XYZ file of C-alpha atoms in Angstrom:
605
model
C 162.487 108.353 87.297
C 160.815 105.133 85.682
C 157.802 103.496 85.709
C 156.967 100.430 84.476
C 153.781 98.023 84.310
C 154.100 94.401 84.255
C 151.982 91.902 83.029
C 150.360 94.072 80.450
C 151.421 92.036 77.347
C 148.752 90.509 75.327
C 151.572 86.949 75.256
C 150.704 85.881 78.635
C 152.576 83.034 79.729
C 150.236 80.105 81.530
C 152.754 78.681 83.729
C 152.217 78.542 87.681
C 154.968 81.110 88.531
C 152.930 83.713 86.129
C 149.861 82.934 87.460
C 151.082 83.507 90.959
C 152.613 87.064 89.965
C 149.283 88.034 88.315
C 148.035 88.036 92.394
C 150.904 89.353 93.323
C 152.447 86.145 94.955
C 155.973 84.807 93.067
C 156.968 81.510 92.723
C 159.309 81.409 95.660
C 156.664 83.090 97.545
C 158.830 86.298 98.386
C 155.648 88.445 98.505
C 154.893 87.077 101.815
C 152.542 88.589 103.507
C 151.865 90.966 100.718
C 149.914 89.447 98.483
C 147.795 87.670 100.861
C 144.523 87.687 100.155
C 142.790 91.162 99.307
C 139.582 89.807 99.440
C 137.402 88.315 102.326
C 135.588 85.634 99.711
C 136.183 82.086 101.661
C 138.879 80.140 99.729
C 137.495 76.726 98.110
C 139.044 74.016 99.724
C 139.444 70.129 98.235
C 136.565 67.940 100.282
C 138.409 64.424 100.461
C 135.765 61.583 99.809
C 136.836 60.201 102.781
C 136.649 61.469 106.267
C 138.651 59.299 108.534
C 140.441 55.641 108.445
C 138.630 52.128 108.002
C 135.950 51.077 110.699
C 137.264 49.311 113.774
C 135.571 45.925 114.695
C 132.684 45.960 117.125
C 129.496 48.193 117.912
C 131.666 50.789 118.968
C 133.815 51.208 116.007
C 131.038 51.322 113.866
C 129.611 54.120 116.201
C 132.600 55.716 115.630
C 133.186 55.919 112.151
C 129.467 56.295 111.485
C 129.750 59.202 114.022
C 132.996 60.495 111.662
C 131.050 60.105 108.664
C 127.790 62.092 109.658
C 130.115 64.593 110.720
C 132.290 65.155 107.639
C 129.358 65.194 105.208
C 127.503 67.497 107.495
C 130.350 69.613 107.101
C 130.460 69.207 103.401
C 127.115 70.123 102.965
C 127.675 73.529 105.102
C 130.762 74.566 103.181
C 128.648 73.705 99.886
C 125.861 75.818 101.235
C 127.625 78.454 102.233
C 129.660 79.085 98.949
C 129.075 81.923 96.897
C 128.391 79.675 93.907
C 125.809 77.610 95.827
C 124.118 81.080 96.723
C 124.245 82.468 93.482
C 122.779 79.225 92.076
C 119.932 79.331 94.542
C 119.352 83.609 93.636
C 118.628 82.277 89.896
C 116.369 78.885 91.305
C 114.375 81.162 93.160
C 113.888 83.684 90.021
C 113.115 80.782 88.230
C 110.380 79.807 90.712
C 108.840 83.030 90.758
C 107.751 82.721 86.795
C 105.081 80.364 87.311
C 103.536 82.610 90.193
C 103.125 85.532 87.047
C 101.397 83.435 84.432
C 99.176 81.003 85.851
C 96.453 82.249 88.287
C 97.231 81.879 91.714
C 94.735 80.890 94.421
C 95.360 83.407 97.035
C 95.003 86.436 93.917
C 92.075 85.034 92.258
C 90.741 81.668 93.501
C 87.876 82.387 90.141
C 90.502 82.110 87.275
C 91.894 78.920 89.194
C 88.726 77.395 88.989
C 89.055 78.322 85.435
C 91.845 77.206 84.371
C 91.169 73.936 85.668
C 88.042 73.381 84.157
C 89.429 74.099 80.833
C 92.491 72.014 81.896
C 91.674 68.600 83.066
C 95.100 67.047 82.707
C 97.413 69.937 83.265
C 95.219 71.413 85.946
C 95.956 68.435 88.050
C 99.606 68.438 87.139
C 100.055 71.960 88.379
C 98.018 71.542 91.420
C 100.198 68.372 92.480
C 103.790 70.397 91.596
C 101.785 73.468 93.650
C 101.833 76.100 90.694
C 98.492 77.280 91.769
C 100.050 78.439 94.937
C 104.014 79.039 94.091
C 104.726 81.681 97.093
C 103.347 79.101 99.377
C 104.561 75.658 98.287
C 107.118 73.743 99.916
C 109.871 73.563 96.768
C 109.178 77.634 96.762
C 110.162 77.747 100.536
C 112.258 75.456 100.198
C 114.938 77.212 98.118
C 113.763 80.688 99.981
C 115.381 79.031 102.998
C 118.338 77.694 102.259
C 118.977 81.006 100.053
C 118.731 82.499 103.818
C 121.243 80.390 105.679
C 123.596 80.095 102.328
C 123.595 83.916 102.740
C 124.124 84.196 106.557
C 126.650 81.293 106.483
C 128.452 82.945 103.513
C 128.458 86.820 105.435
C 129.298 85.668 108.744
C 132.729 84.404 108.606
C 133.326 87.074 106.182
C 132.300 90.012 108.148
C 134.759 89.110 110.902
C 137.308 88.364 108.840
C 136.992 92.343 107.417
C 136.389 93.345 110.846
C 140.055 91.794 111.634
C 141.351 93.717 108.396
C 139.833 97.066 109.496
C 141.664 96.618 112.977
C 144.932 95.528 111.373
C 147.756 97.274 109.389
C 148.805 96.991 105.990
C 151.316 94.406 105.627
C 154.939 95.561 104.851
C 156.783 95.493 101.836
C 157.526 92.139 99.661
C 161.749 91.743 99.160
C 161.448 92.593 95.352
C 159.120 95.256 94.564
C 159.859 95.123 90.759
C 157.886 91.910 90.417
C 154.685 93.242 91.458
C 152.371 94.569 88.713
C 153.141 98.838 88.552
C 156.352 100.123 89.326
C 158.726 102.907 89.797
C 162.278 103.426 90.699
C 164.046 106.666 90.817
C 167.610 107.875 92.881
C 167.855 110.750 95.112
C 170.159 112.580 97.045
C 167.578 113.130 100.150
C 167.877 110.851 103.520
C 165.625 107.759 103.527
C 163.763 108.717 106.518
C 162.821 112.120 104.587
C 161.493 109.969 101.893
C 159.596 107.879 103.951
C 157.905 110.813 105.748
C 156.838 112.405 103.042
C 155.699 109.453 101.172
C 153.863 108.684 104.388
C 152.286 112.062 104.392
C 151.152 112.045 100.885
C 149.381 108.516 100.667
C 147.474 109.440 104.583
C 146.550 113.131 101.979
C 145.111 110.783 99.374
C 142.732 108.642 102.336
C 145.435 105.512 102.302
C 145.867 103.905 105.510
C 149.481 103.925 105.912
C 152.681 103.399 108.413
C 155.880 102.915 108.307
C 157.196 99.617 109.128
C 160.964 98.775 108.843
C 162.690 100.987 105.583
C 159.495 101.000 103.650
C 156.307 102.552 104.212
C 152.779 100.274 103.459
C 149.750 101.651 102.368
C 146.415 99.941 101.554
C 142.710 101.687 100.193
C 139.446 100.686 98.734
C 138.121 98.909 101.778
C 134.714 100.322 100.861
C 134.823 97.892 98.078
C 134.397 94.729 100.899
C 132.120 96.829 102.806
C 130.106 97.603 99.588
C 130.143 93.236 98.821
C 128.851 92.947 102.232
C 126.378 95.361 102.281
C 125.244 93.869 99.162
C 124.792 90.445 101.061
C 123.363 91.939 104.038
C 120.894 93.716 101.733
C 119.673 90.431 100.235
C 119.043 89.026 103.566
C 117.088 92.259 105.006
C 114.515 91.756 101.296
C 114.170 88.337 102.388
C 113.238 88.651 105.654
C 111.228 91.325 104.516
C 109.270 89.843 102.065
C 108.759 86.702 104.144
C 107.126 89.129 106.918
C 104.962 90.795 104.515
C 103.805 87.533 103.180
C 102.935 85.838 106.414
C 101.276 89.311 108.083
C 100.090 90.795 104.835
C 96.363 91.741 104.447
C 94.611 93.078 101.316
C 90.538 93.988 100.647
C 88.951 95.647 98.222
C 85.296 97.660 98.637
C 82.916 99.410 96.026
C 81.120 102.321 97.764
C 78.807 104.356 96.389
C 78.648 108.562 96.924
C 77.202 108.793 100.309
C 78.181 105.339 101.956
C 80.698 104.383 104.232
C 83.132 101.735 105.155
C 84.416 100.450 108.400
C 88.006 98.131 108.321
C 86.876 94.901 109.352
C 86.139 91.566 107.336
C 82.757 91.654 106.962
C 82.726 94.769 105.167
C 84.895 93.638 102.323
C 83.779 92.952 98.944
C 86.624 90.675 99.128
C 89.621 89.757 101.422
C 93.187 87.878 101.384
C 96.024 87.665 103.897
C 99.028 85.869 104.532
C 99.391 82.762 106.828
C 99.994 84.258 110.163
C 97.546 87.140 109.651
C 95.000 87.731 112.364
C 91.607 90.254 112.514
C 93.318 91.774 115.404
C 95.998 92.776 112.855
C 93.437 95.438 111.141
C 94.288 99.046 111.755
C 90.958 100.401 113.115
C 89.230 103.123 111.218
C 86.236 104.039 108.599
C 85.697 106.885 105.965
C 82.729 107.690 104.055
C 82.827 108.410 100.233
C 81.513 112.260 100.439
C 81.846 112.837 96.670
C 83.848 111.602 93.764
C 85.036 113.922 90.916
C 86.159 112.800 87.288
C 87.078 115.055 84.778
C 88.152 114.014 81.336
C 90.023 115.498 78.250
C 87.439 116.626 75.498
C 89.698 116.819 72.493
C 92.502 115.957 70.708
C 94.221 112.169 70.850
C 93.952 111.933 74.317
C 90.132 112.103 74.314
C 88.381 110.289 77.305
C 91.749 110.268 79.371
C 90.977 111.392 83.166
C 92.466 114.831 83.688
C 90.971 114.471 87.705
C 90.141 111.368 89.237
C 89.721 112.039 92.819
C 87.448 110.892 96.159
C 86.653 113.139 98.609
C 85.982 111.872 102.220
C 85.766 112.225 105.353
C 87.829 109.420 107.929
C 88.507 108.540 111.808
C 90.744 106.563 113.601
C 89.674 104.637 116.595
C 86.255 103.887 117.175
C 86.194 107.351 118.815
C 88.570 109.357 116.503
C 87.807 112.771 115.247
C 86.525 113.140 111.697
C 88.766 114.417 109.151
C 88.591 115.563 105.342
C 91.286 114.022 103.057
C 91.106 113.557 99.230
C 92.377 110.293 97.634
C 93.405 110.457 94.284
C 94.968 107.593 91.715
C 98.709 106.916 93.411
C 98.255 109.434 96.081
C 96.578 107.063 99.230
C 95.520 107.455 102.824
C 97.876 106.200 105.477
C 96.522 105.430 108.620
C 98.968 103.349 110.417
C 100.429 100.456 108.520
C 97.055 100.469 105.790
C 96.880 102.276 102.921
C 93.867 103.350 101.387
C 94.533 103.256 97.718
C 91.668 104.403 94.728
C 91.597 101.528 92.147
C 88.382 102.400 90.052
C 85.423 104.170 89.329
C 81.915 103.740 87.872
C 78.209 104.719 87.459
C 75.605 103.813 89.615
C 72.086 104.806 88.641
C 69.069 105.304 90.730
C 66.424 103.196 90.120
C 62.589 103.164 91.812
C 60.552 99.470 91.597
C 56.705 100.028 92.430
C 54.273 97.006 92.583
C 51.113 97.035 90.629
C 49.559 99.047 93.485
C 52.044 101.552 93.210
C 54.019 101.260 95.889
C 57.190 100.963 96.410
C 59.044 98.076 97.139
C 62.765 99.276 96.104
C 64.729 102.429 95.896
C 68.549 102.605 95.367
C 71.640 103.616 93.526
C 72.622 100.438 91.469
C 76.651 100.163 90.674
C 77.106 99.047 87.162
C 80.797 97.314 85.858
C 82.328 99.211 83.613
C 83.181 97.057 80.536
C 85.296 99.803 78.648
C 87.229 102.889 78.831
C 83.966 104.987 78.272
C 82.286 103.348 80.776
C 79.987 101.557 78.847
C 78.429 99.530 81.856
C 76.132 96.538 82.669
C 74.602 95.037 86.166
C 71.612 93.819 87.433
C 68.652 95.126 89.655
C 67.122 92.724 92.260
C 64.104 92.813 94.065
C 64.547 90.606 96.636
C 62.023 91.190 99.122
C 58.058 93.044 99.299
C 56.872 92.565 95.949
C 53.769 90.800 95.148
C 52.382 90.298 91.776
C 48.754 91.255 90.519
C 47.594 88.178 91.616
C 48.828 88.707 94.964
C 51.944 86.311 95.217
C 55.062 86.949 96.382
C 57.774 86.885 94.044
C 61.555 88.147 93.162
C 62.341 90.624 90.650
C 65.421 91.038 88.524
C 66.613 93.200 85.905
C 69.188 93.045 83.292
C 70.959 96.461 82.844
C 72.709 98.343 80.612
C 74.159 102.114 81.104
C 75.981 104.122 78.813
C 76.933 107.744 80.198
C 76.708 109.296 76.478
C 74.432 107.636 73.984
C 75.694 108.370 70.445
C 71.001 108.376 69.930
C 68.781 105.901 68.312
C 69.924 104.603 65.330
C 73.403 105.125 65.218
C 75.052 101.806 65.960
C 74.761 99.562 69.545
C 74.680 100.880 72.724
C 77.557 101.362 73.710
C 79.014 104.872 75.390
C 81.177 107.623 72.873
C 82.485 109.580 76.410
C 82.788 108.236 80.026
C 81.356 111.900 81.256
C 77.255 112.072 82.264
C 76.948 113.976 78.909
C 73.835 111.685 77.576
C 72.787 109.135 80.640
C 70.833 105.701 79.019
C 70.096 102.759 80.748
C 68.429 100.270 78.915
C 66.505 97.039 80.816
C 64.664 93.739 80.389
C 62.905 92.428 83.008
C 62.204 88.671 84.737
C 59.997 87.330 87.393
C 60.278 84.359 89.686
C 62.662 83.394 91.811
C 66.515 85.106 92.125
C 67.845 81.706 93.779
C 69.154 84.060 96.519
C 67.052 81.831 98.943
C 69.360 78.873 98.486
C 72.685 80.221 100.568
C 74.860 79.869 97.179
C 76.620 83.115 96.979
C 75.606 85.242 94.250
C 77.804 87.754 91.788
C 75.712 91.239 92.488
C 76.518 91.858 89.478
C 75.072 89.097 87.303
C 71.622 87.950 87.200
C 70.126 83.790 87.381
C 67.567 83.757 85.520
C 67.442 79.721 85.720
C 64.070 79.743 87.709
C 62.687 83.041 86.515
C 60.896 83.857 83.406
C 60.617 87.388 81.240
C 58.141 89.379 81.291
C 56.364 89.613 78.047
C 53.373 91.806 76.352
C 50.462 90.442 74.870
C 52.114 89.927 72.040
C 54.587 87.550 73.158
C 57.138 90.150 72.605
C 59.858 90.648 75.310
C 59.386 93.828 77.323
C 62.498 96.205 77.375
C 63.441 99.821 77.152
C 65.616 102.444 77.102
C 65.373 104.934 79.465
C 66.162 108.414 79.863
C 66.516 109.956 83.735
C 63.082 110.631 84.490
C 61.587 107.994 82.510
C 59.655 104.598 83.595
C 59.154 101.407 82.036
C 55.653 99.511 82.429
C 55.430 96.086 83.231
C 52.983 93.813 81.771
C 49.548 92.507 83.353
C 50.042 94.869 85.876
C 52.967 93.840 87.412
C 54.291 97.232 88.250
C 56.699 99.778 86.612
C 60.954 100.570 86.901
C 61.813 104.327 87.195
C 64.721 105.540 85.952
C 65.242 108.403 88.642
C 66.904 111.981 87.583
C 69.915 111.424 90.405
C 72.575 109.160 89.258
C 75.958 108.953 91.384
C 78.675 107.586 90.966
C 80.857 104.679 93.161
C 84.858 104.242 93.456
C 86.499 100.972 94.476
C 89.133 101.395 97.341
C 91.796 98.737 97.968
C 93.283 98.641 101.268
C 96.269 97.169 101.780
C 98.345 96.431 105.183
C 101.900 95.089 104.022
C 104.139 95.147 107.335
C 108.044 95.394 106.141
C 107.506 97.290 102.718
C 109.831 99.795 103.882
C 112.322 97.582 104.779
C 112.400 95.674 101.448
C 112.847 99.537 100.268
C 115.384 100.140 102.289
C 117.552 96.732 101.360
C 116.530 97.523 98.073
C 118.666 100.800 97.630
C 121.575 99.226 99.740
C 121.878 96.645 98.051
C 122.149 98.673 94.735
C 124.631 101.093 96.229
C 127.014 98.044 97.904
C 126.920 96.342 94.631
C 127.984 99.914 92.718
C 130.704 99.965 95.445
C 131.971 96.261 95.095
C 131.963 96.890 90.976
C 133.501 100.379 90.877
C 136.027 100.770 93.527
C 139.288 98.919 93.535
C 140.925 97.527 96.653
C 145.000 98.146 95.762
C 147.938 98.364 97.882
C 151.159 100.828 97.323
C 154.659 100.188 99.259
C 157.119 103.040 99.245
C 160.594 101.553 100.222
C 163.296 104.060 100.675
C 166.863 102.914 101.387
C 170.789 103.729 100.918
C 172.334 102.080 97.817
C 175.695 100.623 97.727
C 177.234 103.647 96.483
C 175.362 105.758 99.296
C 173.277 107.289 97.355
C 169.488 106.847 98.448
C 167.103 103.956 95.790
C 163.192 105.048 96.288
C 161.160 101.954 95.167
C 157.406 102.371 94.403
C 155.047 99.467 93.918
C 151.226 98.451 93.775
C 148.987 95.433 93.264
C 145.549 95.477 92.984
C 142.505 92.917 93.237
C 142.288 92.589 89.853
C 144.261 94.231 86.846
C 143.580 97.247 85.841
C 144.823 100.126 84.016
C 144.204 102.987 86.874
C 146.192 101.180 89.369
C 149.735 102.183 86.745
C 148.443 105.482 86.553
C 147.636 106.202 90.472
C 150.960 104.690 91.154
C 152.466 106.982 88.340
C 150.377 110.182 90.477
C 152.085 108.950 93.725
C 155.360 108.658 92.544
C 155.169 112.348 90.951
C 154.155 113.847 93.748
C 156.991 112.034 95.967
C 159.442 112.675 93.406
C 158.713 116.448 94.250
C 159.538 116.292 97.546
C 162.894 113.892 96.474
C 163.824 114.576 93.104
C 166.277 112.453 91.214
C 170.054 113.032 91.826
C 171.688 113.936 88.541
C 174.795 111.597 87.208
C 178.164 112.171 88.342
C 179.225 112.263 84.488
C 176.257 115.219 83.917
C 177.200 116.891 87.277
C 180.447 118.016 85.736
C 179.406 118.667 82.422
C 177.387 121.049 83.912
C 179.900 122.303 86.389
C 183.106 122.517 84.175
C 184.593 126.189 83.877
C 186.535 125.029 80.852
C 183.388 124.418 78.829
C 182.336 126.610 75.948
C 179.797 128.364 76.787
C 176.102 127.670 74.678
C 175.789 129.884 71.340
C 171.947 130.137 70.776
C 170.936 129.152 67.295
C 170.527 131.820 64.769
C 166.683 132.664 63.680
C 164.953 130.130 61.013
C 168.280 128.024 61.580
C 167.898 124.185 61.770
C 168.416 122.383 65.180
């Protein structure tokens, strides 16, 4: 028995006839059928620049051949469109595209830093507003190349997929004339019938999952289909994220809320802090529910280099469904949301929010509430403001607004030892510290106002006699006079604590999940298996004796295509081994013949 592999030579010839062997087609085309394509990838045809003959006189001639015209380009364009090229090259526009949507601030994420950017921008603010990089997911170039990716990918897996469909339902095609041209090899004689070869080569390539039949005196075998259904899987994959995406774009909703230990929140608009949603998104779109913030509970490593990281970070609450659902207990913690229905209830942050009591100069009270301060660092070091909007009245009896500049630090490193800012984000030495202003908040005007941040524009501090300004730090318990009898600010003993909840409603997520991991298993599929077919030809010689010929060809060269072939041909040379030479036969046979002395011990052979 001998094997050989062709076309394994690093001098590779560049002439047509090689180049047609290296596919497994020769030059005088004896493959046949053979070598025909092993791949369902549309064949790139020559587009003439002309689609028909000259223009015949008269209106109707020149309907005609415009008619021909319009025609052949459209068809142009499609088979352009439709290429894999032309879809890869739109795959890498469309990455492209999606840069400027991650560094500069996008309206629909933060409509603030826009207004930034362009303030600080004249020129190029206006340039990227015109060229729509202030909205990328949403401009026309953007959809654009998202929809012509779409119908380059449906175009391209169409035709395709009934092409394989017609592969899967045929047979392998039979043998090529002269299997010794094709790429892996083997030839061997044997003294078994040809039709006993034939079965049990048949037999042992159905054993290793080939599709195979016998068809005239060989028998043809194909595998690796999985690689084509892997490709388009892959493809099909692309075009499930797409549409994917595009739904949760166009139906997506996202809202974020601050609640304080003891409040509540009910899912529509008006109760968001803020709120964005795709095009097509509608209020009747919100899954109906509420929850109330029962308690929240952060713990935090005391030592060692991980000091001040959050060992628990979780919000207890209680939720229904339905304006009439029952109330449950859940606990939300960083990564771990609430699902009710197609929202998800994430926990994004957390903060302080002291208690604070405002009395007039009579004494009584004209504000008591928890006030949520912004963190500004890891310790929660935090700042806000206090407003007294409405009920105060000043010694002399006017009406006026209060507001209050605050600053909280949950552990105060003590007087004297360097600013105020926080050494642990745990309640271990509560501060706040406050100055104070009088007049009017600007609330009154209908411009929306950051609850955080105080005008002062039309106010004025309050000062002492002295013309000094009037702050302090306080401890829980502790209260700050205001001048001329304006009243006092009580730093209450209860201070609680707020978390920020995102929900989110993004219909098709788990779609765009599910393409995802198909579309990474179809392209493992398409890269790692080989589609290869093997021919087994088995057929009396001239001298009567019975010539096995093995071949394969493969997709694409490779060196396990030899070595399968090389498996196969063992394991149907077992069943038909090699007939010995006549010339050997009767060596072996001949009574005359000395018989074998066996080599003395330690002698030379």
């Amino acid at each position: 028995m001998s094997t050989t592999d062709t076309d394994t030579g690093t001098g590779r010839t560049k002439d047509p006839a090689t180049a047609k062997r290296h596919i497994g087609v020769s030059a005088d085309g004896e493959l046949g059928e053979a070598g025909s394509q092993l791949s369902t990838a549309p064949v790139d045809t020559a587009v003439p620049g002309s689609f028909g003959g000259s223009r015949a006189p008269g209106a109707l001639g020149w309907l005609t051949w415009t008619g021909r015209e319009v025609v052949g380009w459209a068809r142009w364009f499609w088979r352009q469109l439709t290429s894999m090229r032309v879809a890869l090259i739109l795959l890498f526009l469309l990455s492209l595209g999606a840069i400027p949507g991650s560094l500069i601030p996008q309206s629909g994420t933060d409509a603030q830093k826009v207004a930034d950017f362009k303030d600080a921008h004249s020129v190029l603010g206006t340039v990227y507003d015109k060229l729509g990089l202030f909205h990328v997911y949403s401009s026309v170039w953007f959809s654009a190349i998202y929809i012509l990716l779409f119908v380059s990918l449906i175009g391209c897996i169409v035709p395709r997929t009934w092409q394989f469909v017609g592969q899967l339902r045929g047979r392998p095609p039979g043998a090529p004339k002269r299997l010794n041209r094709l790429p892996a090899y083997a030839t061997w004689r044997t003294a078994a019938e040809p039709e006993q070869v034939r079965e049990a080569a048949l037999k042992i390539l159905k054993q290793r999952r080939f599709r195979a039949h016998i068809e005239k005196d060989a028998v043809a075998a194909e595998k690796g289909y999985l690689r084509e259904t892997g490709n388009l899987l892959f493809h099909i994959a692309l075009i499930v994220m797409l549409v994917a995406f595009a739904w949760g774009q166009l139906f997506k909703s996202e809202g974020n809320k601050l609640i304080v230990e003891g409040g509540g929140f009910s899912n529509t608009i008006s109760q968001y802090d803020d709120f964005k949603s795709g095009n097509l998104f509608s209020t009747d779109d919100l899954t109906p529910f509420s929850f109330n913030l029962k308690k929240f509970t952060g713990t935090y490593e005391r030592t060692g280099p991980n000091k001040g990281t959050p060992r628990t970070y979780q919000a207890d609450i209680t939720y229904s469904i339905g304006a009439y659902g029952k109330r449950k207990k859940t606990t939300v913690k960083v990564n771990e949301p609430l699902r009710i229905g197609d929202s998800k209830v994430y926990l994004t942050a957390h903060g302080y929010a002291p208690v604070v009591t405002v009395r007039d100069g009579k004494g009584n009270v004209v504000y008591h509430d928890a006030v949520p301060m912004l963190p500004l660092d890891p310790n929660v070091t935090s700042q806000g403001a206090i407003k007294v909007m409405d009920g105060y009245k000043n010694a002399q009896g006017t009406s006026e607004q209060l507001g209050f500049s605050a600053f909280f630090v949950p552990t105060f490193a003590g007087a004297g030892k360097g600013d105020m800012f926080s050494q642990f984000p745990a309640l271990d030495f509560p501060v706040l510290a406050l100055s104070g202003f009088h007049g009017s908040l600007g609330v009154d005007a209908g411009i929306p106002q950051n609850v955080y941040q105080l005008d002062t524009s039309k106010m004025k501090q309050f000062k002492d006699a002295k013309g000094n300004i009037v702050k302090a730090r306080l401890l829980p318990g502790e209260t700050m006079k205001l001048p001329n009898g304006a009243g006092s600010i009580t730093f209450d003993k209860g201070i609680k604590e707020w978390a920020n909840f995102q929900v989110t409603q993004q219909p098709g997520s788990d779609w765009a999940l599910i393409g995802a991991f198909t579309a990474i298993f179809g392209l493992a599929g398409s890269l790692f298996i080989q589609r290869r077919r093997v021919w087994v030809r088995a057929a009396t010689g001239a001298d009567g004796v019975t010539v096995v010929e093995m071949a394969g060809l493969g997709r694409s060269e490779s060196a396990k295509l030899p070595e399968e072939l090389g498996d196969l041909a063992a394991l149907v040379h077992d069943q038909a081994p090699t007939k010995p030479d006549t010339d050997e036969a009767a060596v072996e046979t001949d009574p005359d013949a000395e018989p074998s002395v066996p080599a003395a011990e330690g002698a030379e052979k």
